[in-house]
Amino acid sequence: QVQLVESGGDLVQPGGSLSLSCAASRIIFKLYTMAWFRQAPGNQRDLVAKITSGGDANYADSVKGRFTISRDNAKNTVSLRMNSLKPEDTAVYYCNANWTTLNYWGQGTQVTVSS
């Protein structure tokens, strides 16, 4: 079955940087819009960034200028580079793949920003 496997979550100090990666299998990756969502305890799951099959990227206002999403269609991976991290960025980060009516989620990776 389809698998989205996230990696890279960690504990990082405020102001630090972290990169997340998501490896996809059993999908025609180049067709999918790929996205990163996050969910903090007690909150809903919110969109952080997405990148279309054509490479167009969009970001939540809260991360614009700090986070960068990218994709490698040859390796079936999508990455999220996070700079200038803040405590409010603490959450479980989920990878998402979407194409027409098909929608898949990864299992999530924990990012904690704390001193």
XYZ file of C-alpha atoms in Angstrom:
115
model
C 0.000 0.000 0.000
C 0.926 3.664 -0.216
C 3.496 4.773 2.310
C 4.606 8.217 3.374
C 7.463 8.047 5.861
C 8.583 11.197 7.624
C 11.939 11.683 9.284
C 14.003 14.445 10.837
C 11.928 15.487 13.825
C 13.948 16.460 16.879
C 14.351 18.749 19.862
C 15.871 22.078 18.830
C 16.509 25.368 20.593
C 14.633 28.539 19.662
C 16.295 30.191 16.703
C 17.632 26.890 15.460
C 17.053 25.027 12.232
C 15.766 21.614 11.284
C 15.021 19.727 8.084
C 12.202 17.227 7.682
C 11.967 14.696 4.899
C 9.138 12.526 3.610
C 9.722 9.503 1.395
C 6.783 8.298 -0.673
C 6.275 4.866 -2.152
C 3.654 3.213 -4.352
C 2.331 6.450 -5.804
C 3.069 8.263 -9.068
C 4.822 10.912 -7.050
C 5.235 13.507 -9.796
C 1.447 13.845 -10.128
C 0.788 14.658 -6.493
C 0.615 17.926 -4.629
C 2.762 17.326 -1.560
C 2.273 19.172 1.690
C 3.337 19.443 5.290
C 0.762 19.882 8.033
C 1.286 20.200 11.767
C -0.770 19.545 14.836
C -0.024 20.753 18.346
C -1.765 19.185 21.364
C -5.354 20.365 21.608
C -5.213 22.030 18.193
C -6.466 21.113 14.756
C -4.151 19.925 12.023
C -3.087 22.949 9.982
C -1.389 23.364 6.630
C 2.209 24.547 6.895
C 3.356 24.439 3.277
C 2.482 22.744 0.019
C 4.133 22.277 -3.345
C 2.286 21.386 -6.525
C 3.327 18.916 -9.179
C 4.585 21.900 -11.139
C 6.725 23.116 -8.261
C 4.614 26.052 -7.078
C 4.912 26.508 -3.319
C 2.572 28.096 -0.813
C 3.079 28.737 2.889
C 1.076 29.525 5.979
C 1.563 33.137 7.020
C 3.117 32.009 10.280
C 6.061 30.326 8.521
C 6.608 32.548 5.468
C 10.225 33.570 5.170
C 11.356 30.907 7.645
C 10.341 27.584 6.080
C 11.071 26.246 2.611
C 9.365 23.271 0.989
C 11.018 21.394 -1.864
C 10.513 18.172 -3.775
C 12.695 15.706 -5.656
C 10.608 13.782 -8.161
C 13.512 11.484 -8.992
C 13.757 10.344 -5.375
C 10.040 10.565 -4.508
C 10.790 12.850 -1.566
C 9.510 16.127 -0.219
C 11.443 18.162 2.328
C 10.762 21.022 4.688
C 13.629 23.239 5.746
C 12.762 25.145 8.911
C 14.843 28.117 10.047
C 14.478 30.548 12.932
C 12.348 28.075 14.818
C 10.046 29.328 17.568
C 8.461 27.510 20.509
C 5.107 27.878 18.766
C 6.422 25.702 15.932
C 6.326 22.752 18.335
C 3.994 20.114 16.907
C 3.747 16.770 15.194
C 4.490 17.366 11.521
C 2.654 15.256 8.951
C 3.432 14.652 5.298
C 0.455 14.655 2.912
C 0.040 13.576 -0.694
C -3.000 14.646 -2.704
C -4.131 14.034 -6.299
C -7.732 14.221 -7.459
C -9.685 12.193 -4.884
C -6.622 10.398 -3.541
C -5.279 11.657 -0.231
C -2.604 10.039 1.936
C -0.940 10.820 5.262
C 2.273 9.857 6.935
C 2.521 8.824 10.560
C 4.018 12.124 11.720
C 7.296 13.263 13.237
C 7.663 15.300 16.429
C 9.322 18.692 16.358
C 9.936 20.337 19.717
C 11.363 23.838 19.995
C 12.505 24.516 23.518
C 15.476 25.781 25.485
